[in-house]
XYZ file of C-alpha atoms in Angstrom:
777
model
C 112.281 11.434 183.987
C 112.161 14.652 181.890
C 114.134 14.757 178.697
C 116.769 17.064 180.147
C 117.608 14.753 183.113
C 119.239 11.341 183.276
C 117.938 10.196 186.701
C 114.675 8.218 186.900
C 112.124 9.145 189.569
C 109.698 6.592 191.093
C 106.141 7.955 190.865
C 104.030 5.199 192.627
C 104.485 3.215 195.854
C 102.397 0.232 194.762
C 100.289 -0.406 191.611
C 98.414 -3.626 191.052
C 96.832 -2.679 187.649
C 98.340 -2.093 184.186
C 97.565 1.667 184.110
C 98.459 4.575 186.348
C 97.861 8.358 186.404
C 101.135 10.175 186.929
C 100.545 13.279 189.088
C 102.555 16.479 189.644
C 103.796 16.932 186.067
C 104.730 20.384 184.741
C 102.576 21.642 181.887
C 104.554 21.798 178.659
C 107.452 19.686 179.974
C 108.363 16.565 177.969
C 108.835 13.201 179.721
C 109.928 9.575 179.208
C 108.280 6.770 181.272
C 109.314 3.203 182.154
C 107.571 0.318 183.947
C 109.034 -2.706 185.797
C 107.163 -5.739 187.124
C 107.838 -7.031 190.614
C 107.214 -10.438 192.255
C 108.379 -12.034 195.473
C 111.741 -12.684 193.938
C 112.363 -9.071 193.042
C 112.013 -6.346 190.347
C 112.327 -7.240 186.660
C 113.919 -5.220 183.821
C 112.129 -1.970 182.686
C 110.158 -1.318 179.479
C 110.562 2.346 178.299
C 108.366 4.567 176.165
C 109.989 5.149 172.761
C 108.593 8.676 172.119
C 108.643 11.633 174.476
C 105.289 12.747 175.936
C 104.295 16.379 176.559
C 102.275 17.160 179.712
C 99.096 19.070 178.614
C 95.362 19.230 179.204
C 93.321 16.263 177.859
C 91.579 16.450 174.401
C 87.932 15.632 173.615
C 85.837 14.972 170.562
C 84.921 18.141 168.606
C 81.575 19.921 168.707
C 78.924 19.177 166.026
C 79.066 20.915 162.610
C 76.837 23.975 162.240
C 74.258 25.126 159.703
C 74.058 21.887 157.742
C 71.765 22.364 154.729
C 71.415 21.331 151.119
C 72.210 23.662 148.231
C 71.128 21.469 145.344
C 68.906 18.470 144.849
C 68.837 16.117 141.901
C 67.003 12.876 141.289
C 69.937 10.735 142.526
C 72.097 13.099 144.551
C 72.018 15.909 147.111
C 74.636 18.618 147.588
C 75.302 19.473 151.259
C 77.269 22.279 152.873
C 77.959 23.107 156.539
C 80.132 25.271 158.763
C 82.965 24.281 161.072
C 82.106 23.371 164.713
C 82.476 26.045 167.365
C 85.118 23.875 169.117
C 87.617 21.313 167.841
C 88.022 19.432 171.221
C 91.614 20.503 171.551
C 92.814 18.598 168.465
C 92.768 19.248 164.743
C 89.626 18.142 162.927
C 90.673 15.433 160.486
C 87.404 15.079 158.546
C 83.621 14.929 158.493
C 81.558 11.718 158.437
C 78.524 12.054 156.156
C 75.579 9.648 156.679
C 72.026 9.423 155.303
C 68.811 7.695 156.376
C 65.941 6.774 154.102
C 62.533 7.851 155.358
C 61.043 5.018 157.519
C 64.396 3.268 158.116
C 65.966 2.903 161.559
C 69.604 2.637 160.549
C 71.888 5.343 159.239
C 73.974 4.535 156.186
C 77.570 5.729 156.141
C 78.379 7.550 152.872
C 81.994 8.707 153.302
C 84.357 10.881 155.367
C 85.319 14.121 153.595
C 87.978 16.678 154.514
C 86.064 19.773 153.304
C 82.854 21.560 154.400
C 80.761 20.225 151.504
C 79.795 16.921 150.024
C 77.672 15.591 147.178
C 75.857 12.436 148.319
C 75.296 10.191 145.311
C 73.623 6.850 144.665
C 70.203 7.965 145.958
C 66.872 6.965 144.456
C 64.529 9.329 142.698
C 61.325 10.122 144.575
C 62.536 8.928 147.968
C 62.914 11.108 151.051
C 66.176 11.211 152.951
C 67.645 12.820 156.017
C 71.351 13.586 156.200
C 73.666 14.088 159.140
C 77.324 15.113 159.471
C 79.714 14.536 162.398
C 83.129 16.129 162.874
C 86.063 13.862 163.701
C 89.414 14.443 165.457
C 92.019 12.145 166.938
C 89.760 11.364 169.914
C 86.670 10.480 167.956
C 83.397 11.738 166.422
C 81.259 14.674 167.481
C 77.530 14.755 167.913
C 75.747 15.073 164.523
C 73.980 17.990 162.831
C 70.970 16.695 160.887
C 69.020 18.114 157.922
C 65.313 18.217 157.400
C 63.869 15.491 155.176
C 64.793 16.086 151.510
C 63.035 14.494 148.520
C 65.235 13.523 145.551
C 63.674 14.982 142.439
C 64.552 17.229 139.561
C 63.893 20.862 140.544
C 65.424 23.427 138.190
C 64.377 27.069 137.738
C 65.596 28.807 134.547
C 67.465 32.041 135.221
C 65.842 35.465 134.825
C 67.161 39.032 134.928
C 65.519 42.207 136.216
C 66.901 45.539 134.962
C 66.225 49.164 135.729
C 64.128 50.686 132.941
C 66.842 53.345 132.371
C 69.319 50.657 131.441
C 66.883 49.066 129.012
C 66.178 52.383 127.277
C 69.912 53.252 127.223
C 72.164 55.076 129.655
C 73.788 58.359 128.520
C 76.732 59.781 130.496
C 79.567 62.263 130.007
C 83.157 61.189 129.511
C 85.009 60.736 132.804
C 81.943 59.433 134.658
C 82.063 56.155 136.591
C 79.082 54.011 135.537
C 77.375 51.156 137.469
C 75.250 48.673 135.510
C 73.300 46.599 138.135
C 71.071 43.591 137.449
C 69.013 41.268 139.702
C 69.159 37.596 138.730
C 67.046 34.633 139.809
C 67.143 30.878 139.173
C 67.686 27.484 140.728
C 70.375 26.537 141.063
C 71.963 29.957 141.601
C 72.940 31.210 138.113
C 76.358 32.491 137.084
C 76.845 35.883 135.359
C 79.007 36.776 132.348
C 79.436 40.280 130.887
C 80.390 40.676 127.206
C 81.052 43.685 124.944
C 82.337 43.708 121.367
C 82.288 39.866 121.412
C 84.847 39.892 124.251
C 84.159 38.758 127.800
C 84.849 41.478 130.335
C 87.343 40.528 133.013
C 87.814 42.551 136.221
C 90.852 44.847 135.977
C 91.767 48.429 136.725
C 88.968 49.772 134.529
C 86.269 47.175 135.037
C 84.894 45.837 138.334
C 82.357 42.996 138.543
C 80.529 42.264 141.807
C 78.339 39.134 141.785
C 76.486 37.293 144.591
C 73.611 34.759 144.619
C 71.020 37.326 143.639
C 72.672 40.178 141.720
C 75.584 41.271 139.570
C 76.985 44.786 139.022
C 79.398 45.909 136.273
C 81.278 49.106 137.171
C 83.144 51.050 134.442
C 85.567 53.655 135.765
C 86.340 56.942 133.990
C 84.266 56.280 130.878
C 85.610 57.371 127.500
C 83.994 57.500 124.055
C 85.139 54.022 123.086
C 83.130 52.630 126.046
C 79.965 53.499 124.114
C 78.184 50.370 122.962
C 76.057 47.392 123.864
C 76.890 45.359 126.968
C 75.453 41.830 127.045
C 74.721 40.137 130.387
C 74.269 36.359 130.219
C 73.068 34.498 133.343
C 73.185 30.693 133.257
C 72.382 27.657 135.374
C 71.526 24.029 134.741
C 68.019 25.047 133.599
C 69.262 27.334 130.822
C 70.519 30.854 130.229
C 69.177 34.348 129.702
C 70.888 37.216 127.823
C 69.900 40.871 128.091
C 71.401 43.927 126.415
C 72.305 47.152 128.206
C 73.053 50.213 126.092
C 75.606 52.821 127.166
C 76.341 56.074 125.367
C 79.341 58.157 126.506
C 79.270 61.784 125.368
C 82.517 63.687 124.807
C 83.909 66.531 122.753
C 84.180 65.567 119.077
C 87.375 64.184 117.559
C 89.441 66.194 115.083
C 87.896 66.825 111.668
C 88.769 64.177 109.093
C 91.818 65.263 107.135
C 93.514 66.368 105.239
C 92.516 70.009 104.978
C 92.185 70.519 101.236
C 93.318 73.815 99.728
C 90.748 74.217 96.956
C 91.798 77.640 95.705
C 94.903 79.720 96.326
C 95.472 83.373 95.418
C 97.704 86.073 96.911
C 94.677 87.559 98.754
C 92.596 84.560 99.858
C 92.336 80.776 99.999
C 89.394 78.399 99.979
C 89.780 75.382 102.266
C 87.617 72.342 102.990
C 87.597 69.389 105.350
C 85.378 66.476 106.316
C 83.376 66.038 109.550
C 85.050 64.169 112.419
C 84.834 60.393 112.346
C 83.668 60.649 115.971
C 81.138 63.400 116.760
C 81.460 62.668 120.499
C 77.968 61.186 120.574
C 76.337 64.552 119.962
C 75.709 66.397 116.662
C 78.354 68.883 115.467
C 76.944 72.371 115.965
C 79.887 74.478 114.828
C 83.412 74.572 113.384
C 86.119 76.963 114.604
C 88.606 77.931 111.860
C 91.931 79.617 112.694
C 95.044 80.652 110.764
C 98.614 81.685 111.482
C 101.735 82.471 109.531
C 104.131 79.524 109.693
C 106.866 81.733 111.195
C 104.620 82.902 114.040
C 103.080 81.101 117.008
C 99.902 83.182 117.402
C 96.629 81.874 115.910
C 94.005 84.244 114.578
C 90.303 83.348 114.375
C 88.912 83.175 110.827
C 85.447 81.957 111.818
C 83.919 80.698 115.059
C 80.373 80.166 113.818
C 80.173 78.033 110.688
C 78.462 74.684 110.324
C 79.811 74.137 106.800
C 82.933 72.149 105.936
C 84.198 74.703 103.414
C 85.209 78.311 103.989
C 86.949 81.191 102.255
C 89.876 82.646 104.236
C 90.330 86.317 103.218
C 92.829 89.088 104.046
C 96.023 87.131 103.383
C 99.398 88.703 102.691
C 100.909 87.885 99.318
C 103.896 85.550 99.530
C 103.366 84.628 103.201
C 103.105 80.974 104.206
C 100.010 80.063 106.235
C 98.845 77.118 108.341
C 95.118 76.601 109.002
C 93.489 74.573 111.748
C 89.893 73.495 112.237
C 88.164 72.282 115.425
C 84.678 70.783 115.695
C 82.250 71.722 118.496
C 79.258 69.899 119.982
C 77.171 70.547 123.076
C 79.887 69.005 125.261
C 82.688 71.286 124.045
C 85.398 71.883 121.447
C 87.429 68.953 120.120
C 91.029 68.473 119.024
C 92.332 70.451 116.012
C 93.251 69.345 112.485
C 96.176 71.315 111.000
C 96.820 71.907 107.323
C 100.134 71.726 105.519
C 101.893 75.121 105.123
C 100.667 76.913 102.001
C 102.020 80.097 100.414
C 99.521 82.805 99.497
C 100.065 83.010 95.775
C 98.378 81.832 92.646
C 97.993 78.101 92.785
C 99.511 77.914 89.342
C 103.177 78.424 88.508
C 104.774 80.135 85.552
C 105.361 77.695 82.709
C 108.675 75.938 82.230
C 110.961 77.290 79.492
C 110.213 76.401 75.855
C 112.634 74.167 74.008
C 115.792 75.488 72.396
C 114.829 77.611 69.364
C 115.736 76.493 65.857
C 116.523 79.163 63.237
C 116.018 78.424 59.563
C 115.046 80.063 56.272
C 117.750 82.667 56.869
C 118.173 85.613 54.505
C 120.255 88.727 54.674
C 117.534 90.580 56.669
C 115.178 87.983 58.132
C 114.976 84.513 59.678
C 112.285 82.145 60.945
C 112.552 81.025 64.583
C 110.649 77.974 65.885
C 110.566 76.236 69.258
C 108.863 73.376 71.072
C 106.241 73.431 73.808
C 107.392 73.823 77.415
C 107.420 70.611 79.427
C 104.905 72.192 81.821
C 102.304 74.922 81.345
C 102.326 75.665 85.112
C 98.802 74.342 85.529
C 97.077 76.984 83.411
C 97.014 77.422 79.609
C 99.860 79.244 77.913
C 98.627 82.592 76.620
C 101.552 83.338 74.287
C 105.296 83.574 73.756
C 107.803 86.420 73.955
C 110.750 86.237 71.536
C 114.049 88.066 72.131
C 117.180 88.420 70.035
C 120.649 89.769 70.554
C 123.718 90.348 68.524
C 126.888 88.576 69.610
C 127.677 89.559 73.234
C 125.033 92.277 73.116
C 121.891 92.942 75.153
C 118.689 91.019 74.659
C 116.002 92.934 72.744
C 112.318 92.005 72.584
C 111.192 91.140 69.051
C 107.384 91.033 69.320
C 105.124 93.660 70.876
C 102.154 91.337 71.496
C 102.398 87.684 72.618
C 103.037 85.191 69.830
C 100.267 82.605 69.673
C 102.107 80.196 67.349
C 105.352 78.306 68.035
C 107.286 80.005 65.247
C 107.882 83.586 64.235
C 109.400 85.349 61.238
C 111.948 87.854 62.513
C 112.634 90.801 60.203
C 114.872 93.839 60.421
C 118.158 91.913 60.653
C 121.380 93.369 59.290
C 123.308 91.329 56.803
C 126.549 89.948 58.149
C 125.569 90.331 61.812
C 125.393 87.273 64.076
C 122.228 86.726 66.106
C 120.967 84.506 68.888
C 117.345 84.015 69.865
C 115.535 82.926 73.026
C 111.864 82.453 73.914
C 109.715 82.976 77.025
C 106.368 81.217 77.563
C 103.606 83.201 79.311
C 100.494 82.225 81.257
C 98.195 84.071 83.668
C 100.846 83.899 86.416
C 103.656 85.384 84.389
C 106.654 84.605 82.218
C 108.724 81.447 82.293
C 112.475 81.415 82.504
C 114.119 81.901 79.128
C 114.699 78.972 76.845
C 118.257 77.964 75.979
C 119.702 80.326 73.415
C 119.561 79.211 69.807
C 122.742 78.438 67.945
C 124.205 81.670 66.569
C 123.181 82.423 62.969
C 124.504 84.987 60.552
C 122.089 87.068 58.511
C 123.095 86.168 54.966
C 121.725 85.069 51.674
C 120.071 81.615 51.412
C 122.087 78.603 52.497
C 124.182 76.221 50.379
C 125.406 72.663 50.997
C 128.147 72.529 53.608
C 131.837 71.913 53.082
C 133.233 68.388 53.465
C 134.505 67.059 56.804
C 138.136 67.765 57.505
C 140.722 65.021 57.827
C 138.629 61.931 58.584
C 140.951 59.282 60.014
C 141.150 56.138 62.060
C 141.511 56.945 65.765
C 141.487 53.408 67.079
C 140.717 49.858 66.011
C 140.156 46.362 67.368
C 139.768 43.068 65.612
C 136.030 43.782 65.221
C 135.702 47.592 65.033
C 137.149 50.823 63.694
C 136.840 54.168 65.520
C 136.689 57.114 63.108
C 137.115 60.832 63.905
C 137.022 64.000 61.813
C 136.734 67.769 62.153
C 133.773 69.970 61.341
C 133.870 71.539 57.856
C 135.086 75.074 57.511
C 131.760 76.090 55.934
C 128.313 75.019 57.058
C 126.608 76.483 53.961
C 124.765 79.059 56.054
C 122.727 76.381 57.815
C 123.386 74.300 60.908
C 124.980 70.968 60.151
C 122.339 68.268 60.535
C 124.824 65.419 60.739
C 127.353 63.241 58.955
C 127.131 60.111 56.788
C 129.755 57.338 56.905
C 130.195 54.569 54.294
C 132.799 51.818 53.840
C 134.414 49.478 51.313
C 136.017 46.145 52.194
C 137.958 43.435 50.399
C 140.230 40.434 51.205
C 143.489 40.410 53.090
C 145.729 41.095 50.036
C 143.441 42.402 47.288
C 143.583 46.171 46.767
C 140.439 48.273 46.905
C 139.082 49.788 43.681
C 136.914 52.880 43.131
C 134.400 50.636 41.452
C 133.897 48.546 44.615
C 130.503 48.986 46.249
C 130.193 51.423 49.177
C 127.971 50.450 52.101
C 126.354 52.752 54.635
C 127.388 51.714 58.164
C 124.637 53.396 60.238
C 121.012 54.501 60.248
C 119.992 58.166 60.218
C 122.620 60.894 60.606
C 125.619 61.002 62.925
C 125.429 64.126 65.123
C 128.974 63.962 66.491
C 132.360 64.154 64.744
C 133.221 60.542 65.550
C 131.721 57.127 64.961
C 132.524 53.553 65.981
C 132.069 51.142 63.046
C 131.399 47.699 64.521
C 130.865 44.207 63.108
C 134.071 44.414 61.077
C 135.834 41.232 59.885
C 139.302 40.685 61.312
C 142.267 41.095 58.881
C 140.019 42.498 56.122
C 141.086 45.705 54.322
C 138.655 48.597 54.850
C 138.335 52.142 53.541
C 135.843 54.683 54.871
C 134.395 57.935 53.540
C 132.485 60.751 55.298
C 130.269 63.596 54.084
C 128.492 66.519 55.794
C 124.760 67.262 55.580
C 122.722 70.435 56.169
C 119.300 71.580 55.071
C 120.629 72.500 51.625
C 122.113 69.057 50.922
C 125.294 66.986 51.289
C 128.941 67.846 50.837
C 131.491 65.942 48.769
C 132.861 62.670 50.166
C 136.203 62.573 51.932
C 138.016 59.222 52.172
C 140.242 57.783 54.875
C 143.367 55.801 54.220
C 143.003 52.038 53.808
C 143.228 50.095 57.037
C 143.536 46.449 58.038
C 141.147 45.724 60.913
C 143.043 43.929 63.691
C 143.934 44.386 67.361
C 146.715 46.911 68.154
C 148.904 46.925 71.245
C 149.305 50.289 72.979
C 151.450 51.000 76.002
C 149.522 52.350 78.952
C 149.172 56.108 79.419
C 147.971 57.823 82.592
C 146.451 61.309 82.470
C 146.456 62.542 86.071
C 143.499 64.881 86.728
C 145.610 66.990 89.076
C 147.474 70.220 88.501
C 150.306 70.744 90.947
C 150.064 69.631 94.569
C 146.776 68.478 96.142
C 146.272 70.178 99.509
C 143.486 69.080 101.896
C 142.535 69.675 105.513
C 142.997 66.877 108.034
C 139.778 64.902 108.236
C 138.753 65.758 104.660
C 138.615 63.155 101.891
C 141.512 62.818 99.435
C 140.274 62.250 95.878
C 142.631 61.658 92.941
C 141.497 60.660 89.457
C 143.574 59.518 86.514
C 142.527 58.912 82.915
C 143.705 55.496 81.646
C 144.495 54.500 78.079
C 146.143 51.425 76.623
C 145.480 48.155 74.845
C 144.702 45.720 76.255
C 143.037 47.353 79.268
C 145.862 48.256 81.710
C 145.855 47.110 85.346
C 146.181 50.116 87.683
C 147.856 49.921 91.108
C 147.994 52.763 93.664
C 150.827 52.982 96.210
C 152.424 55.621 98.421
C 155.996 56.881 98.977
C 159.189 54.932 98.356
C 158.110 51.670 99.955
C 155.271 51.410 97.369
C 152.897 49.989 99.999
C 149.659 48.627 98.546
C 147.007 51.124 99.667
C 144.090 48.719 99.316
C 145.010 47.269 102.708
C 143.751 50.420 104.432
C 140.031 50.360 105.398
C 139.872 54.096 104.672
C 140.854 53.616 101.021
C 138.576 52.766 98.093
C 139.743 52.486 94.484
C 137.335 52.410 91.547
C 138.687 51.370 88.140
C 136.682 51.739 84.906
C 137.563 51.331 81.251
C 139.098 54.796 80.985
C 139.537 56.082 84.554
C 140.918 55.078 87.934
C 139.638 56.913 91.011
C 141.374 56.889 94.404
C 139.423 57.950 97.534
C 140.906 58.122 101.065
C 138.543 59.218 103.854
C 139.321 60.898 107.187
C 142.759 62.064 106.076
C 145.608 62.485 108.542
C 148.911 64.323 108.453
C 150.671 61.030 107.800
C 148.581 60.564 104.639
C 150.557 63.355 102.958
C 153.327 62.390 100.572
C 153.911 61.116 97.057
C 151.364 58.678 95.628
C 152.541 56.341 92.899
C 150.081 55.225 90.200
C 151.251 52.374 87.973
C 149.379 51.177 84.860
C 150.517 47.903 83.304
C 149.486 45.794 80.314
C 151.140 43.454 77.802
C 152.617 46.413 75.915
C 154.415 47.922 78.915
C 153.801 50.104 81.917
C 153.365 53.777 82.839
C 154.009 55.477 86.196
C 152.527 58.771 87.384
C 153.003 60.627 90.655
C 150.653 62.778 92.739
C 151.873 64.868 95.669
C 149.409 65.370 98.542
C 149.764 67.712 101.493
C 147.445 67.252 104.475
C 147.103 70.376 106.590
C 146.431 70.129 110.305
C 146.915 71.999 113.539
C 150.573 72.373 114.611
C 152.216 70.044 117.107
C 153.407 71.081 120.610
C 156.231 73.579 120.981
C 159.603 72.197 122.169
C 162.212 73.082 124.787
C 159.923 75.391 126.767
C 162.004 77.230 129.402
C 161.656 80.097 131.885
C 164.693 82.410 132.343
C 165.550 85.840 133.778
C 163.249 85.326 136.758
C 162.832 88.339 139.032
C 160.300 89.419 141.635
C 157.712 90.654 139.090
C 158.753 89.351 135.682
C 160.451 86.589 133.722
C 161.234 85.488 130.170
C 159.618 82.399 128.550
C 161.410 80.864 125.541
C 160.691 77.843 123.310
C 161.475 76.208 119.999
C 158.920 75.887 117.173
C 156.897 72.637 116.921
C 158.527 69.743 115.148
C 155.366 69.553 112.963
C 153.937 72.878 111.821
C 150.783 71.121 110.504
C 151.820 71.715 106.906
C 151.396 75.490 106.986
C 153.201 78.436 108.482
C 152.959 79.118 112.218
C 151.031 82.388 112.536
C 151.571 83.089 116.217
C 151.840 81.577 119.687
C 149.441 81.735 122.636
C 151.081 82.187 126.058
C 149.073 81.428 129.219
C 149.930 81.459 132.915
C 148.415 80.309 136.163
C 149.246 80.450 139.851
C 149.926 76.987 141.251
C 147.732 77.529 144.274
C 144.719 78.552 142.150
C 145.225 76.524 138.931
C 143.156 78.958 136.885
C 144.672 79.666 133.468
C 144.663 83.149 132.020
C 145.901 84.316 128.636
C 148.955 86.555 128.860
C 149.137 87.035 125.092
C 147.356 85.354 122.166
C 149.486 86.961 119.443
C 153.143 86.237 120.233
C 155.068 86.334 116.944
C 158.523 85.328 118.256
C 159.851 82.265 120.078
C 160.021 84.103 123.383
C 157.975 86.495 125.496
C 158.659 88.665 128.533
C 156.009 88.128 131.199
C 155.369 91.054 133.570
C 153.104 91.903 136.500
C 154.023 88.829 138.522
C 153.546 88.843 142.276
C 156.697 88.298 144.257
C 156.770 85.013 146.092
C 153.947 83.399 144.070
C 154.543 80.154 142.196
C 153.637 80.168 138.485
C 153.210 77.663 135.627
C 153.325 78.761 131.983
C 152.111 76.996 128.869
C 152.489 77.799 125.169
C 150.493 76.684 122.121
C 151.360 77.232 118.477
C 148.659 78.417 116.073
C 148.401 78.205 112.286
C 145.503 78.805 109.910
C 144.116 75.359 110.758
C 143.829 76.062 114.448
C 145.635 75.851 117.768
C 147.949 72.975 118.654
C 148.287 71.169 122.027
C 149.917 73.070 124.912
C 153.360 72.532 126.418
C 153.743 73.425 130.134
C 156.733 74.564 132.179
C 157.736 73.366 135.621
C 156.541 75.651 138.447
C 158.783 78.716 139.133
C 158.721 81.273 141.985
C 158.775 84.995 141.252
C 161.738 86.392 143.196
C 164.991 88.250 142.651
C 168.034 86.203 141.745
C 169.885 87.597 144.802
C 169.217 86.788 148.485
C 169.746 89.059 151.528
C 173.354 89.120 152.780
C 174.419 86.857 155.630
C 175.122 88.137 159.178
C 178.704 89.587 159.651
C 181.116 88.235 162.240
C 181.136 89.923 165.687
C 183.055 93.264 165.522
C 186.488 93.850 167.169
C 187.709 97.163 168.592
C 191.373 97.557 167.627
C 192.251 101.079 168.716
C 190.764 103.387 171.338
C 191.480 107.018 172.280
C 189.579 109.497 174.341
C 187.710 110.809 171.305
C 187.521 107.848 168.863
C 187.890 104.094 168.384
C 188.410 101.718 165.471
C 185.897 98.854 164.979
C 186.648 95.971 162.541
């Protein structure tokens, strides 16, 4: 029966053997079969096939393998290869049986069955001759064999060799962009393998390189050659007998690379410059025959040719405009063409030296009633060229500067004559080099033309400004008279004794510093706590020292001082929204006060805000708030606290911004071609006066806004030129000096009169009729 049916069909009338050919089957149809034995007592139970059987043509053994031959011979083994049979006998080939026969023997020896089309027969004996045969095998059985010629097992190796075109040996020269083929013929037994190497790296086939190798030749193809492909290419061919390496030389010619930078500016003047450069690192494989030099002003795009025919790497660029900034570029040229450019840095056409820096502040000494000597120090810089002299000027108080010397001064001091006794003078100095004059030096201290100087007066009112348990801070005022000479400094000395013993004039005075004190204050340190000290101060000028002036006695110990805040703010601080608010306060007090910043009545700690930073030092506290907003305006509370008490200061800040939206926007008095728009001012005017309002309108069906007026000064506006029957929307924005606020829009309105056409009257009645008239109501 077939697999789709359930009924069994009898296919033979009588069968006395144990096999039977079932006729009349349908090709491709699958069947089950069963057999029952019969004797004189009847038919026995059936035996069924377990698997279905497909009706198809019968299969046969495959055809013999083709082209069986050896590819390698060694002393104990032979390598065989063959091709598939022309026919597989109707079934898949499952393998190939390899056999060999020693010369003179009658029997074939089975080696093994292999699945592939090659086999290495091993275990042979050196010097003996063998024949080999291979038979294909499928499910039916083995094919007829294909047999080799007799093969002798012996070592037979031929070292590889390479034949090259003479052009490749001498070196191949091509232009950039060319595709190059490097062919080579190779020989050897067994067939050698080929490997291409350049720059110690094996070449692998990719988009640029292509390698084609067969049993007799190999070809390396290089596409679109560039300069970096220039070099030596090594071909190594190898087999079991050895290897052979040959070198092929390739030179790729191209335009040269850019000259080696930078472009050096060797000489700069207002009329010309001298520039130099170095040859390109890559000449493109061909000697440089020329350099092309161009220039342009840095503000222009057009290049002008300076030279197109120089082989030198240095050139003078003439005909420059004084004060103009120039850029130069240089390109190298070989027989292939012109290479990439090298640009210089912008350079101004001027002397390459600068004027000197100003001399030091002049010092005036040896003053008489009609003359004085002025000296100064060297400038920090001579501008790159030697200083040729100095120009000295003087002026009377608040007067004009007058040149003192006619010719440059070669020394760094000068005796000025022709002064008038009693007049006050200042002096300044210019240094000069080949480029020109420097800026003036700082003005000297004013001096008065007078007779020779005397020692100065004593300091005024030296006193203790502050003290700690280890130091005393002294201050004093300059003397009324400087003796006709600048004060060179002050000298401070001290006496000290025990905690109760009084100081005596005979006690030894000690100097508390080295050199002279230039300021009118000095901190005496390393004091002993609770000791009694007295200090004295004197003034010093070039003529000598003044008399001593003493301070009151003082016990050195720590004092407590209540905090004091000095707010560095006059009046109200006004900033724009988005700007940074900065407030600084000076801090005093002992011990060092703790400073806290807060805002408004709730005294919120401002350090919680990420926009706030507070920097406290020994004598200042700085508050910084970034990206200010309107809400950041208000009263800021600064509190300084220490053991002696506390101090509170206030700073008022106003943050200006654009105004808020207008309120209660309405449209009234609507007619066919006009209406009135009214509103209330914004709740927040942005911190500054509203300057005007901007009124805009649009038709609902178009939704295109147009400005009716950008300078409305009142809280209402009469809008005209409306089109009867059209629907309109109006919006209003307030404007102050900070900008324009957000708009407020009205509901849509229709331009029409406030009255409608009258209704239809009732039907008329005739109440009285005559021959000439009637009454209609």
